[in-house]
Amino acid sequence: MLRVRPFAERDRPVLETIYRESRAEAEWLPIAVRGLADFLQDVEGEAILVAVAGDDDPVGFLSVWEPDRFVHHLYVSRAARRKGVGTALLDALELPKPWRLKCLRANSEAAAFYRNRGWVEVSSGTSEDGDFAVLEKA
């Protein structure tokens, strides 16, 4: 059974591994930044929701910068992908809408995931990681 709960310090080692492994295999990221994954630094000041399996082991996480209702990270372990974890994490957000996030255009799988859940593009830009769309969920 999958459930979502707030981050607890005991989750950190597993979330660090999910984050590091996900970024390392992200073919849509420039090679130079795939290995740059400092979980604690990259989620500093953000609220973190953790998806856990029946044994309370983390299988994914979402971090959000609450003042801007900006979803900064959403990562799911390789073994738990395509099993509703990402959707469960988004459904657990308890912030007023609209929510926003940036999605690199090269990350077509994530773009399709958000589009299929009603997110719409409201602007775009380019970063050091490549072209991105700013998506919003109203």
GROMACS .gro file of C-alpha atoms in nm:
model
  138
    1MET     CA    1   0.000   0.000   0.000
    2LEU     CA    2   0.133   0.339  -0.101
    3ARG     CA    3   0.094   0.645   0.120
    4VAL     CA    4   0.243   0.993   0.135
    5ARG     CA    5   0.373   1.156   0.449
    6PRO     CA    6   0.601   1.445   0.546
    7PHE     CA    7   0.977   1.398   0.536
    8ALA     CA    8   1.149   1.253   0.843
    9GLU     CA    9   1.525   1.266   0.894
   10ARG     CA   10   1.538   0.885   0.879
   11ASP     CA   11   1.430   0.914   0.511
   12ARG     CA   12   1.737   1.113   0.411
   13PRO     CA   13   1.974   0.829   0.309
   14VAL     CA   14   1.715   0.663   0.084
   15LEU     CA   15   1.603   0.993  -0.070
   16GLU     CA   16   1.965   1.089  -0.135
   17THR     CA   17   2.009   0.759  -0.321
   18ILE     CA   18   1.689   0.805  -0.524
   19TYR     CA   19   1.796   1.159  -0.615
   20ARG     CA   20   2.153   1.068  -0.704
   21GLU     CA   21   2.057   0.761  -0.910
   22SER     CA   22   1.775   0.942  -1.092
   23ARG     CA   23   1.998   1.230  -1.192
   24ALA     CA   24   2.283   1.000  -1.295
   25GLU     CA   25   2.059   0.815  -1.539
   26ALA     CA   26   1.879   1.127  -1.668
   27GLU     CA   27   1.979   1.126  -2.035
   28TRP     CA   28   1.791   1.454  -2.077
   29LEU     CA   29   2.039   1.634  -1.848
   30PRO     CA   30   2.371   1.757  -1.983
   31ILE     CA   31   2.643   1.502  -1.899
   32ALA     CA   32   2.837   1.759  -1.696
   33VAL     CA   33   2.555   1.800  -1.440
   34ARG     CA   34   2.424   1.441  -1.413
   35GLY     CA   35   2.660   1.365  -1.126
   36LEU     CA   36   2.586   1.689  -0.941
   37ALA     CA   37   2.327   1.583  -0.687
   38ASP     CA   38   2.346   1.726  -0.339
   39PHE     CA   39   2.008   1.635  -0.194
   40LEU     CA   40   2.030   1.844   0.123
   41GLN     CA   41   2.155   2.152  -0.058
   42ASP     CA   42   1.907   2.116  -0.346
   43VAL     CA   43   1.599   2.089  -0.121
   44GLU     CA   44   1.710   2.340   0.144
   45GLY     CA   45   1.415   2.539   0.276
   46GLU     CA   46   1.160   2.332   0.087
   47ALA     CA   47   0.874   2.120   0.217
   48ILE     CA   48   0.928   1.754   0.130
   49LEU     CA   49   0.663   1.488   0.087
   50VAL     CA   50   0.771   1.124   0.083
   51ALA     CA   51   0.589   0.836  -0.084
   52VAL     CA   52   0.635   0.516   0.114
   53ALA     CA   53   0.548   0.154   0.052
   54GLY     CA   54   0.371  -0.063   0.309
   55ASP     CA   55   0.695  -0.117   0.502
   56ASP     CA   56   0.743   0.263   0.533
   57ASP     CA   57   1.040   0.253   0.294
   58PRO     CA   58   1.059   0.564   0.074
   59VAL     CA   59   1.000   0.506  -0.297
   60GLY     CA   60   0.983   0.868  -0.410
   61PHE     CA   61   0.968   1.229  -0.300
   62LEU     CA   62   0.846   1.572  -0.397
   63SER     CA   63   0.991   1.899  -0.274
   64VAL     CA   64   0.811   2.229  -0.304
   65TRP     CA   65   0.904   2.590  -0.238
   66GLU     CA   66   0.582   2.680  -0.059
   67PRO     CA   67   0.590   3.063  -0.083
   68ASP     CA   68   0.573   3.037  -0.464
   69ARG     CA   69   0.380   2.707  -0.476
   70PHE     CA   70   0.667   2.585  -0.694
   71VAL     CA   71   0.730   2.212  -0.727
   72HIS     CA   72   1.107   2.191  -0.742
   73HIS     CA   73   1.176   1.816  -0.742
   74LEU     CA   74   0.974   1.502  -0.804
   75TYR     CA   75   1.174   1.180  -0.817
   76VAL     CA   76   1.068   0.816  -0.797
   77SER     CA   77   1.294   0.515  -0.746
   78ARG     CA   78   1.356   0.308  -1.057
   79ALA     CA   79   1.167   0.007  -0.916
   80ALA     CA   80   0.857   0.214  -0.830
   81ARG     CA   81   0.812   0.403  -1.157
   82ARG     CA   82   0.483   0.382  -1.345
   83LYS     CA   83   0.304   0.264  -1.032
   84GLY     CA   84   0.123   0.585  -0.935
   85VAL     CA   85   0.391   0.725  -0.704
   86GLY     CA   86   0.430   1.058  -0.884
   87THR     CA   87   0.057   1.107  -0.904
   88ALA     CA   88   0.016   1.024  -0.535
   89LEU     CA   89   0.282   1.280  -0.443
   90LEU     CA   90   0.115   1.554  -0.648
   91ASP     CA   91  -0.228   1.462  -0.513
   92ALA     CA   92  -0.094   1.500  -0.157
   93LEU     CA   93   0.002   1.866  -0.208
   94GLU     CA   94  -0.206   2.080   0.022
   95LEU     CA   95  -0.113   2.419  -0.118
   96PRO     CA   96  -0.359   2.655  -0.281
   97LYS     CA   97  -0.340   2.636  -0.659
   98PRO     CA   98  -0.207   2.730  -0.902
   99TRP     CA   99   0.110   2.527  -0.866
  100ARG     CA  100   0.405   2.574  -1.099
  101LEU     CA  101   0.714   2.385  -1.205
  102LYS     CA  102   0.984   2.387  -1.472
  103CYS     CA  103   1.026   2.086  -1.697
  104LEU     CA  104   1.316   2.053  -1.936
  105ARG     CA  105   1.186   1.999  -2.288
  106ALA     CA  106   1.437   1.718  -2.336
  107ASN     CA  107   1.267   1.530  -2.050
  108SER     CA  108   0.979   1.415  -2.270
  109GLU     CA  109   0.865   1.145  -2.025
  110ALA     CA  110   0.814   1.399  -1.745
  111ALA     CA  111   0.651   1.648  -1.983
  112ALA     CA  112   0.398   1.381  -2.087
  113PHE     CA  113   0.340   1.283  -1.722
  114TYR     CA  114   0.246   1.641  -1.629
  115ARG     CA  115   0.045   1.708  -1.945
  116ASN     CA  116  -0.160   1.391  -1.884
  117ARG     CA  117  -0.244   1.524  -1.538
  118GLY     CA  118  -0.375   1.861  -1.656
  119TRP     CA  119  -0.065   2.078  -1.630
  120VAL     CA  120  -0.044   2.345  -1.901
  121GLU     CA  121   0.249   2.545  -2.033
  122VAL     CA  122   0.234   2.911  -1.929
  123SER     CA  123   0.582   3.025  -2.033
  124SER     CA  124   0.923   2.897  -2.136
  125GLY     CA  125   1.290   2.975  -2.116
  126THR     CA  126   1.643   2.845  -2.134
  127SER     CA  127   1.874   2.751  -1.848
  128GLU     CA  128   2.221   2.602  -1.824
  129ASP     CA  129   2.047   2.262  -1.841
  130GLY     CA  130   1.859   2.345  -2.164
  131ASP     CA  131   1.523   2.471  -2.287
  132PHE     CA  132   1.236   2.437  -2.042
  133ALA     CA  133   0.863   2.490  -2.014
  134VAL     CA  134   0.701   2.645  -1.710
  135LEU     CA  135   0.393   2.438  -1.637
  136GLU     CA  136   0.099   2.530  -1.418
  137LYS     CA  137  -0.178   2.329  -1.253
  138ALA     CA  138  -0.483   2.537  -1.174
   0.00000   0.00000   0.00000
